[in-house]
mmCIF file of C-alpha atoms in Angstrom:
data_model
loop_
_atom_site.group_PDB
_atom_site.id
_atom_site.type_symbol
_atom_site.label_atom_id
_atom_site.label_comp_id
_atom_site.label_asym_id
_atom_site.label_seq_id
_atom_site.Cartn_x
_atom_site.Cartn_y
_atom_site.Cartn_z
ATOM 1 C CA UNK A 19 22.521 -1.067 -36.990
ATOM 2 C CA UNK A 20 20.760 -4.131 -35.094
ATOM 3 C CA UNK A 21 21.685 -2.829 -32.205
ATOM 4 C CA UNK A 22 19.758 0.162 -33.188
ATOM 5 C CA UNK A 23 17.195 -1.158 -34.323
ATOM 6 C CA UNK A 24 16.147 -3.375 -31.556
ATOM 7 C CA UNK A 25 16.621 0.123 -29.160
ATOM 8 C CA UNK A 26 14.516 1.385 -31.399
ATOM 9 C CA UNK A 27 11.646 -0.750 -31.389
ATOM 10 C CA UNK A 28 12.253 -0.933 -27.028
ATOM 11 C CA UNK A 29 11.672 2.391 -26.357
ATOM 12 C CA UNK A 30 8.689 2.354 -28.449
ATOM 13 C CA UNK A 31 7.088 -0.005 -27.014
ATOM 14 C CA UNK A 32 8.235 1.204 -23.876
ATOM 15 C CA UNK A 33 6.344 3.998 -25.107
ATOM 16 C CA UNK A 34 3.600 2.209 -26.014
ATOM 17 C CA UNK A 35 3.366 1.019 -22.447
ATOM 18 C CA UNK A 36 3.876 3.829 -20.462
ATOM 19 C CA UNK A 37 0.648 5.238 -21.520
ATOM 20 C CA UNK A 38 -1.148 2.549 -20.282
ATOM 21 C CA UNK A 39 0.392 2.388 -17.541
ATOM 22 C CA UNK A 40 -0.694 5.972 -16.802
ATOM 23 C CA UNK A 41 -3.876 6.113 -17.664
ATOM 24 C CA UNK A 42 -6.427 6.799 -15.705
ATOM 25 C CA UNK A 43 -8.287 3.606 -14.895
ATOM 26 C CA UNK A 44 -11.538 3.436 -16.444
ATOM 27 C CA UNK A 45 -14.694 5.188 -13.615
ATOM 28 C CA UNK A 46 -11.252 6.560 -11.755
ATOM 29 C CA UNK A 47 -10.340 9.816 -9.959
ATOM 30 C CA UNK A 48 -7.810 12.022 -8.319
ATOM 31 C CA UNK A 49 -7.087 13.569 -5.585
ATOM 32 C CA UNK A 50 -4.275 16.502 -5.271
ATOM 33 C CA UNK A 51 -2.499 16.575 -2.137
ATOM 34 C CA UNK A 52 -1.185 19.070 -0.233
ATOM 35 C CA UNK A 53 2.417 18.324 -1.954
ATOM 36 C CA UNK A 54 0.724 18.922 -5.210
ATOM 37 C CA UNK A 55 1.317 14.968 -6.184
ATOM 38 C CA UNK A 56 -1.614 13.816 -7.958
ATOM 39 C CA UNK A 57 -4.044 10.261 -7.083
ATOM 40 C CA UNK A 58 -5.476 8.134 -8.983
ATOM 41 C CA UNK A 59 -8.204 6.866 -6.945
ATOM 42 C CA UNK A 60 -10.732 3.715 -7.288
ATOM 43 C CA UNK A 61 -13.452 2.789 -5.520
ATOM 44 C CA UNK A 62 -17.112 1.685 -4.475
ATOM 45 C CA UNK A 63 -18.161 4.661 -2.114
ATOM 46 C CA UNK A 64 -21.770 5.793 -2.324
ATOM 47 C CA UNK A 65 -24.147 7.283 0.222
ATOM 48 C CA UNK A 66 -25.898 3.591 0.577
ATOM 49 C CA UNK A 67 -23.672 2.208 3.544
ATOM 50 C CA UNK A 68 -22.333 3.499 6.303
ATOM 51 C CA UNK A 69 -19.833 1.462 7.488
ATOM 52 C CA UNK A 70 -15.858 2.623 7.533
ATOM 53 C CA UNK A 71 -14.468 2.957 4.514
ATOM 54 C CA UNK A 72 -11.996 0.389 3.536
ATOM 55 C CA UNK A 73 -8.811 1.745 2.629
ATOM 56 C CA UNK A 74 -6.289 -0.150 0.786
ATOM 57 C CA UNK A 75 -2.299 1.606 0.187
ATOM 58 C CA UNK A 76 0.194 -1.396 -1.346
ATOM 59 C CA UNK A 77 3.181 -2.220 -0.475
ATOM 60 C CA UNK A 78 6.780 -0.521 -1.737
ATOM 61 C CA UNK A 79 7.436 -1.880 -5.466
ATOM 62 C CA UNK A 80 3.818 -2.528 -5.294
ATOM 63 C CA UNK A 81 0.573 -1.595 -6.793
ATOM 64 C CA UNK A 82 -2.934 -2.011 -5.918
ATOM 65 C CA UNK A 83 -4.100 -4.142 -7.460
ATOM 66 C CA UNK A 84 -2.592 -6.585 -4.698
ATOM 67 C CA UNK A 85 -5.828 -6.011 -3.284
ATOM 68 C CA UNK A 86 -7.690 -7.109 -6.439
ATOM 69 C CA UNK A 87 -8.960 -10.885 -4.518
ATOM 70 C CA UNK A 88 -10.128 -8.554 -1.471
ATOM 71 C CA UNK A 89 -12.167 -5.910 -3.883
ATOM 72 C CA UNK A 90 -13.742 -8.155 -5.720
ATOM 73 C CA UNK A 91 -15.036 -9.886 -3.097
ATOM 74 C CA UNK A 92 -15.781 -6.469 -1.792
ATOM 75 C CA UNK A 93 -17.793 -5.659 -4.563
ATOM 76 C CA UNK A 94 -20.448 -3.151 -4.787
ATOM 77 C CA UNK A 95 -21.916 -3.859 -1.042
ATOM 78 C CA UNK A 96 -19.139 -2.450 1.265
ATOM 79 C CA UNK A 97 -17.154 0.448 0.429
ATOM 80 C CA UNK A 98 -13.762 0.995 -0.255
ATOM 81 C CA UNK A 99 -11.359 2.808 -1.745
ATOM 82 C CA UNK A 100 -7.573 1.879 -3.539
ATOM 83 C CA UNK A 101 -5.031 4.529 -4.696
ATOM 84 C CA UNK A 102 -1.530 4.122 -6.677
ATOM 85 C CA UNK A 103 1.288 6.075 -4.892
ATOM 86 C CA UNK A 104 2.891 8.919 -6.073
ATOM 87 C CA UNK A 105 4.602 7.979 -8.952
ATOM 88 C CA UNK A 106 3.298 4.492 -9.440
ATOM 89 C CA UNK A 107 0.878 3.901 -12.119
ATOM 90 C CA UNK A 108 -1.340 6.546 -13.437
ATOM 91 C CA UNK A 109 -0.326 8.485 -10.082
ATOM 92 C CA UNK A 110 1.855 11.606 -10.912
ATOM 93 C CA UNK A 111 4.904 12.951 -8.487
ATOM 94 C CA UNK A 112 4.712 17.152 -8.335
ATOM 95 C CA UNK A 113 7.036 17.099 -5.166
ATOM 96 C CA UNK A 114 9.519 19.557 -4.932
ATOM 97 C CA UNK A 115 12.437 18.172 -2.835
ATOM 98 C CA UNK A 116 13.672 15.351 -1.254
ATOM 99 C CA UNK A 117 11.063 12.471 -1.475
ATOM 100 C CA UNK A 118 10.455 11.291 3.165
ATOM 101 C CA UNK A 119 8.768 8.688 4.439
ATOM 102 C CA UNK A 120 5.978 11.388 5.452
ATOM 103 C CA UNK A 121 5.505 12.338 2.687
ATOM 104 C CA UNK A 122 3.226 9.354 1.530
ATOM 105 C CA UNK A 123 1.574 9.130 5.114
ATOM 106 C CA UNK A 124 0.254 13.174 4.261
ATOM 107 C CA UNK A 125 -0.983 11.634 0.874
ATOM 108 C CA UNK A 126 -2.732 9.131 2.159
ATOM 109 C CA UNK A 127 -4.289 11.584 5.193
ATOM 110 C CA UNK A 128 -5.182 14.477 2.384
ATOM 111 C CA UNK A 129 -7.038 11.433 1.069
ATOM 112 C CA UNK A 130 -9.093 10.564 3.173
ATOM 113 C CA UNK A 131 -9.675 13.990 4.091
ATOM 114 C CA UNK A 132 -10.856 14.895 0.480
ATOM 115 C CA UNK A 133 -12.417 10.878 -0.974
ATOM 116 C CA UNK A 134 -14.066 9.988 2.242
ATOM 117 C CA UNK A 135 -16.872 12.340 2.877
ATOM 118 C CA UNK A 136 -17.365 14.174 6.954
ATOM 119 C CA UNK A 137 -17.496 12.196 9.237
ATOM 120 C CA UNK A 138 -17.821 8.680 7.425
ATOM 121 C CA UNK A 139 -14.915 7.161 9.400
ATOM 122 C CA UNK A 140 -12.097 4.386 7.500
ATOM 123 C CA UNK A 141 -10.942 1.133 8.362
ATOM 124 C CA UNK A 142 -6.251 1.886 6.832
ATOM 125 C CA UNK A 143 -5.072 -2.002 5.260
ATOM 126 C CA UNK A 144 -1.480 -1.539 4.391
ATOM 127 C CA UNK A 145 0.420 -4.190 2.670
ATOM 128 C CA UNK A 146 4.501 -4.239 4.177
ATOM 129 C CA UNK A 147 5.469 -0.887 4.053
ATOM 130 C CA UNK A 148 1.576 0.076 3.424
ATOM 131 C CA UNK A 149 0.518 -0.429 7.371
ATOM 132 C CA UNK A 150 3.647 1.655 8.304
ATOM 133 C CA UNK A 151 2.281 4.288 6.370
ATOM 134 C CA UNK A 152 -1.303 3.150 7.215
ATOM 135 C CA UNK A 153 0.057 3.414 10.756
ATOM 136 C CA UNK A 154 1.029 6.239 10.818
ATOM 137 C CA UNK A 155 -1.625 7.997 8.885
ATOM 138 C CA UNK A 156 -3.961 6.578 11.657
ATOM 139 C CA UNK A 157 -1.844 8.898 14.522
ATOM 140 C CA UNK A 158 -2.384 11.564 12.031
ATOM 141 C CA UNK A 159 -6.641 11.159 11.141
ATOM 142 C CA UNK A 160 -7.543 10.567 14.925
ATOM 143 C CA UNK A 161 -11.295 9.055 15.516
ATOM 144 C CA UNK A 162 -11.781 8.936 11.986
ATOM 145 C CA UNK A 163 -10.192 5.966 11.698
ATOM 146 C CA UNK A 164 -12.106 3.284 12.760
ATOM 147 C CA UNK A 165 -9.368 -0.024 12.288
ATOM 148 C CA UNK A 166 -6.148 -0.574 10.793
ATOM 149 C CA UNK A 167 -5.332 -3.671 9.019
ATOM 150 C CA UNK A 168 -1.709 -4.742 8.887
ATOM 151 C CA UNK A 169 -1.205 -7.279 6.197
ATOM 152 C CA UNK A 170 2.660 -8.510 6.873
ATOM 153 C CA UNK A 171 2.976 -5.364 7.933
ATOM 154 C CA UNK A 172 6.551 -3.514 7.119
ATOM 155 C CA UNK A 173 8.273 -2.119 11.168
ATOM 156 C CA UNK A 174 9.973 1.467 12.267
ATOM 157 C CA UNK A 175 12.672 -0.795 13.417
ATOM 158 C CA UNK A 176 13.091 -4.068 11.559
ATOM 159 C CA UNK A 177 16.604 -2.853 10.417
ATOM 160 C CA UNK A 178 17.993 -2.376 13.291
ATOM 161 C CA UNK A 179 15.771 -5.155 15.735
ATOM 162 C CA UNK A 180 16.357 -7.651 13.084
ATOM 163 C CA UNK A 181 19.456 -8.742 12.189
ATOM 164 C CA UNK A 182 18.666 -10.304 8.684
ATOM 165 C CA UNK A 183 16.697 -8.229 8.033
ATOM 166 C CA UNK A 184 19.489 -5.253 8.701
ATOM 167 C CA UNK A 185 21.845 -7.372 6.233
ATOM 168 C CA UNK A 186 19.892 -7.739 3.391
ATOM 169 C CA UNK A 187 18.993 -3.966 3.319
ATOM 170 C CA UNK A 188 21.883 -2.681 0.645
ATOM 171 C CA UNK A 189 21.052 -5.714 -1.493
ATOM 172 C CA UNK A 190 17.417 -4.923 -2.079
ATOM 173 C CA UNK A 191 18.391 -1.388 -2.624
ATOM 174 C CA UNK A 192 20.889 -2.478 -5.222
ATOM 175 C CA UNK A 193 17.991 -5.061 -6.272
ATOM 176 C CA UNK A 194 15.990 -2.354 -6.742
ATOM 177 C CA UNK A 195 18.042 0.085 -8.890
ATOM 178 C CA UNK A 196 19.498 -2.708 -11.173
ATOM 179 C CA UNK A 197 15.195 -3.254 -12.007
ATOM 180 C CA UNK A 198 14.647 0.422 -11.932
ATOM 181 C CA UNK A 199 17.687 0.659 -14.584
ATOM 182 C CA UNK A 200 17.328 -2.318 -17.026
ATOM 183 C CA UNK A 201 13.381 -0.959 -17.142
ATOM 184 C CA UNK A 202 15.100 2.540 -17.960
ATOM 185 C CA UNK A 203 16.906 0.937 -21.156
ATOM 186 C CA UNK A 204 14.218 -0.720 -22.818
ATOM 187 C CA UNK A 205 14.594 -4.520 -21.286
ATOM 188 C CA UNK A 206 10.415 -4.306 -19.915
ATOM 189 C CA UNK A 207 9.648 -6.371 -22.940
ATOM 190 C CA UNK A 208 11.755 -9.392 -21.968
ATOM 191 C CA UNK A 209 11.193 -9.310 -18.155
ATOM 192 C CA UNK A 210 9.701 -12.634 -16.975
ATOM 193 C CA UNK A 211 6.052 -12.323 -14.821
ATOM 194 C CA UNK A 212 6.763 -12.059 -11.271
ATOM 195 C CA UNK A 213 4.558 -14.832 -9.450
ATOM 196 C CA UNK A 214 2.363 -12.583 -7.752
ATOM 197 C CA UNK A 215 0.921 -11.114 -10.586
ATOM 198 C CA UNK A 216 0.699 -14.246 -12.377
ATOM 199 C CA UNK A 217 -1.911 -15.261 -9.141
ATOM 200 C CA UNK A 218 -4.123 -11.991 -9.575
ATOM 201 C CA UNK A 219 -7.613 -11.976 -11.081
ATOM 202 C CA UNK A 220 -7.770 -12.519 -14.971
ATOM 203 C CA UNK A 221 -9.419 -9.138 -15.435
ATOM 204 C CA UNK A 222 -6.096 -7.385 -13.154
ATOM 205 C CA UNK A 223 -3.398 -9.540 -14.975
ATOM 206 C CA UNK A 224 -2.209 -7.456 -18.154
ATOM 207 C CA UNK A 225 -2.520 -4.074 -16.737
ATOM 208 C CA UNK A 226 0.171 -4.679 -13.860
ATOM 209 C CA UNK A 227 2.440 -6.907 -16.053
ATOM 210 C CA UNK A 228 2.489 -3.908 -17.654
ATOM 211 C CA UNK A 229 3.157 -1.621 -14.451
ATOM 212 C CA UNK A 230 5.910 -3.711 -13.399
ATOM 213 C CA UNK A 231 7.832 -3.948 -16.690
ATOM 214 C CA UNK A 232 7.815 -0.170 -16.450
ATOM 215 C CA UNK A 233 10.466 1.737 -14.368
ATOM 216 C CA UNK A 234 8.764 4.252 -13.274
ATOM 217 C CA UNK A 235 7.049 1.322 -10.724
ATOM 218 C CA UNK A 236 10.639 0.551 -9.695
ATOM 219 C CA UNK A 237 11.425 4.529 -9.515
ATOM 220 C CA UNK A 238 9.647 4.854 -6.702
ATOM 221 C CA UNK A 239 10.002 1.877 -5.615
ATOM 222 C CA UNK A 240 14.210 2.955 -5.193
ATOM 223 C CA UNK A 241 12.841 6.513 -4.048
ATOM 224 C CA UNK A 242 10.704 4.807 -0.912
ATOM 225 C CA UNK A 243 13.259 2.523 -0.028
ATOM 226 C CA UNK A 244 15.952 4.945 0.616
ATOM 227 C CA UNK A 245 13.761 6.990 2.827
ATOM 228 C CA UNK A 246 13.386 3.562 4.628
ATOM 229 C CA UNK A 247 17.046 3.665 4.867
ATOM 230 C CA UNK A 248 17.006 7.182 5.841
ATOM 231 C CA UNK A 249 13.824 6.459 8.570
ATOM 232 C CA UNK A 250 13.352 3.131 10.399
ATOM 233 C CA UNK A 251 17.546 3.574 12.213
ATOM 234 C CA UNK A 252 15.780 7.295 13.982
ATOM 235 C CA UNK A 253 13.171 4.707 14.820
ATOM 236 C CA UNK A 254 13.626 4.484 19.545
ATOM 237 C CA UNK A 255 10.403 3.736 20.301
ATOM 238 C CA UNK A 256 7.789 3.141 21.469
ATOM 239 C CA UNK A 257 4.941 3.115 18.866
ATOM 240 C CA UNK A 258 3.171 5.574 18.985
ATOM 241 C CA UNK A 259 -1.040 4.259 21.235
ATOM 242 C CA UNK A 260 -3.517 4.058 18.970
ATOM 243 C CA UNK A 261 -7.144 4.125 19.843
ATOM 244 C CA UNK A 262 -9.192 1.744 17.479
ATOM 245 C CA UNK A 263 -9.641 -1.551 16.889
ATOM 246 C CA UNK A 264 -5.821 -3.543 14.901
ATOM 247 C CA UNK A 265 -6.083 -6.857 12.837
ATOM 248 C CA UNK A 266 -2.837 -8.031 12.862
ATOM 249 C CA UNK A 267 -1.875 -11.101 9.592
ATOM 250 C CA UNK A 268 1.229 -12.766 9.475
ATOM 251 C CA UNK A 269 2.294 -14.295 6.635
ATOM 252 C CA UNK A 270 3.529 -18.009 7.716
ATOM 253 C CA UNK A 271 6.798 -17.885 5.575
ATOM 254 C CA UNK A 272 7.633 -14.695 6.685
ATOM 255 C CA UNK A 273 7.597 -14.553 10.257
ATOM 256 C CA UNK A 274 9.272 -18.653 9.904
ATOM 257 C CA UNK A 275 12.449 -16.849 8.239
ATOM 258 C CA UNK A 276 12.562 -14.278 10.290
ATOM 259 C CA UNK A 277 10.816 -14.929 14.261
ATOM 260 C CA UNK A 278 12.062 -11.326 14.417
ATOM 261 C CA UNK A 279 9.050 -9.376 12.651
ATOM 262 C CA UNK A 280 6.539 -11.491 13.926
ATOM 263 C CA UNK A 281 7.647 -10.070 17.881
ATOM 264 C CA UNK A 282 7.628 -6.706 15.934
ATOM 265 C CA UNK A 283 3.858 -7.076 14.412
ATOM 266 C CA UNK A 284 3.043 -8.295 18.122
ATOM 267 C CA UNK A 285 4.871 -4.708 18.731
ATOM 268 C CA UNK A 286 2.216 -3.239 16.542
ATOM 269 C CA UNK A 287 -1.183 -5.040 17.338
ATOM 270 C CA UNK A 288 0.160 -4.321 21.148
ATOM 271 C CA UNK A 289 0.134 -0.519 20.219
ATOM 272 C CA UNK A 290 -3.059 -0.118 19.769
ATOM 273 C CA UNK A 291 -4.829 0.441 23.311
ATOM 274 C CA UNK A 292 -8.513 1.148 25.317
ATOM 275 C CA UNK A 293 -12.185 -0.799 24.506
ATOM 276 C CA UNK A 294 -10.601 -2.026 21.715
ATOM 277 C CA UNK A 295 -10.861 -5.107 20.030
ATOM 278 C CA UNK A 296 -7.315 -6.596 18.482
ATOM 279 C CA UNK A 297 -6.854 -9.310 16.661
ATOM 280 C CA UNK A 298 -3.952 -11.317 14.870
ATOM 281 C CA UNK A 299 -3.373 -14.448 13.207
ATOM 282 C CA UNK A 300 -0.820 -15.659 10.507
ATOM 283 C CA UNK A 301 -1.590 -16.498 7.504
ATOM 284 C CA UNK A 302 -0.529 -20.546 7.297
ATOM 285 C CA UNK A 303 1.320 -21.163 4.304
ATOM 286 C CA UNK A 304 1.317 -17.875 3.027
ATOM 287 C CA UNK A 305 4.945 -16.078 1.831
ATOM 288 C CA UNK A 306 4.706 -11.832 2.070
ATOM 289 C CA UNK A 307 3.111 -11.228 -1.473
ATOM 290 C CA UNK A 308 0.897 -14.426 -1.670
ATOM 291 C CA UNK A 309 -0.841 -13.658 1.454
ATOM 292 C CA UNK A 310 -3.259 -10.873 -1.367
ATOM 293 C CA UNK A 311 -2.417 -12.143 -4.477
ATOM 294 C CA UNK A 312 -2.412 -15.770 -3.869
ATOM 295 C CA UNK A 313 -6.083 -16.865 -4.065
ATOM 296 C CA UNK A 314 -5.725 -19.803 -1.537
ATOM 297 C CA UNK A 315 -3.966 -17.104 0.875
ATOM 298 C CA UNK A 316 -6.369 -14.348 -0.147
ATOM 299 C CA UNK A 317 -9.843 -16.168 0.536
ATOM 300 C CA UNK A 318 -8.279 -16.920 4.433
ATOM 301 C CA UNK A 319 -7.113 -13.739 4.730
ATOM 302 C CA UNK A 320 -10.836 -11.943 3.775
ATOM 303 C CA UNK A 321 -12.542 -14.490 5.896
ATOM 304 C CA UNK A 322 -10.505 -13.042 8.741
ATOM 305 C CA UNK A 323 -11.011 -9.593 7.405
ATOM 306 C CA UNK A 324 -14.659 -10.049 6.569
ATOM 307 C CA UNK A 325 -15.136 -11.585 10.857
ATOM 308 C CA UNK A 326 -12.676 -7.886 11.734
ATOM 309 C CA UNK A 327 -14.902 -5.945 10.175
ATOM 310 C CA UNK A 328 -18.492 -7.459 11.245
ATOM 311 C CA UNK A 329 -16.995 -6.685 14.717
ATOM 312 C CA UNK A 330 -15.950 -3.273 15.153
ATOM 313 C CA UNK A 331 -18.371 -1.646 12.456
ATOM 314 C CA UNK A 332 -20.232 -0.525 15.050
ATOM 315 C CA UNK A 333 -17.541 0.035 17.415
ATOM 316 C CA UNK A 334 -17.387 3.356 16.705
ATOM 317 C CA UNK A 335 -13.739 4.425 19.428
ATOM 318 C CA UNK A 336 -14.043 7.260 20.922
ATOM 319 C CA UNK A 337 -15.274 11.429 19.172
ATOM 320 C CA UNK A 338 -11.533 12.563 19.799
ATOM 321 C CA UNK A 339 -10.072 15.171 17.265
ATOM 322 C CA UNK A 340 -6.690 14.414 14.536
ATOM 323 C CA UNK A 341 -3.609 16.162 15.081
ATOM 324 C CA UNK A 342 -3.126 19.431 12.412
ATOM 325 C CA UNK A 343 -2.729 17.663 8.918
ATOM 326 C CA UNK A 344 -1.032 20.871 7.690
ATOM 327 C CA UNK A 345 -2.244 22.511 4.169
ATOM 328 C CA UNK A 346 -5.753 21.378 3.047
ATOM 329 C CA UNK A 347 -6.278 18.986 0.629
ATOM 330 C CA UNK A 348 -7.392 19.945 -2.322
ATOM 331 C CA UNK A 349 -10.125 17.870 -3.185
ATOM 332 C CA UNK A 350 -11.730 14.835 -5.045
ATOM 333 C CA UNK A 351 -11.339 16.392 -8.754
ATOM 334 C CA UNK A 352 -12.177 14.399 -11.697
ATOM 335 C CA UNK A 353 -8.844 13.409 -13.872
ATOM 336 C CA UNK A 354 -7.545 15.346 -16.085
ATOM 337 C CA UNK A 355 -6.359 15.384 -20.101
ATOM 338 C CA UNK A 356 -3.442 15.978 -18.648
ATOM 339 C CA UNK A 357 -3.206 12.833 -15.792
ATOM 340 C CA UNK A 358 -4.566 10.840 -19.455
#
């Protein structure tokens, strides 16, 4: 009886948390993509600025609030958008069939086409797996992309070029699956707040803590990691050439632990060619998440980012059409009651 009562309490708490996690943020909107996925979007985009719109793309098992320090520094003066990938937070995955990374790339392409006015350029800023998704989307979006900012980014060759990452990949998958199962059983209330979440601005901390205690984040992470394990080993190189500006930021602890990853970050920078601004920097002392979530390291990331954006905003790449993106997105719509 005690066990049943405890399970009922945990289930009730988990259900209440799910309602808050899936609630569309105040002022947010939704984009429905070609796959039927409903993406929750927030931002400061308006007609007052012509600067490229910075689109934040979060990593695997993370959330857009990882960019909170950057977004707070931008305020309303610099246009930005952030969104949850399908299955994270308020965003819903409606697609049929097995998930692949190209689905997330399609979603990002559709988001830009729907949420950013025609003729307006974007700067795609991706953390971890979000960097690889941004790179692939930039190839498809063509001249709509002013620049790509890689923040301790993944590389499609990392599971084969890095012996360390290839060896640890099975343990990553197992850890994600364990978390998803535990939280589905209602143990989110017992979860310790992850360090990256504890370092975020106070205004977003509680919401992010609830997201991480909800099984949907980890279920989405399991789905994405499975796709990574199927996709990355097939990469033989080279990376697609990109005629855009690029900023490649590496966390010192990441590259110290795995020097092969620094070489792959150089590979990302080298893929951007032509008369473009391409910069690379290592954020001293930062780890993979702290490069964005720790206020000290986020400040260093911000300094590099602002200098880069200032130098590249007026240097638009030559006009060239983007590659076909398939089915047109249904557009930017007010979040439905079902989303709520």
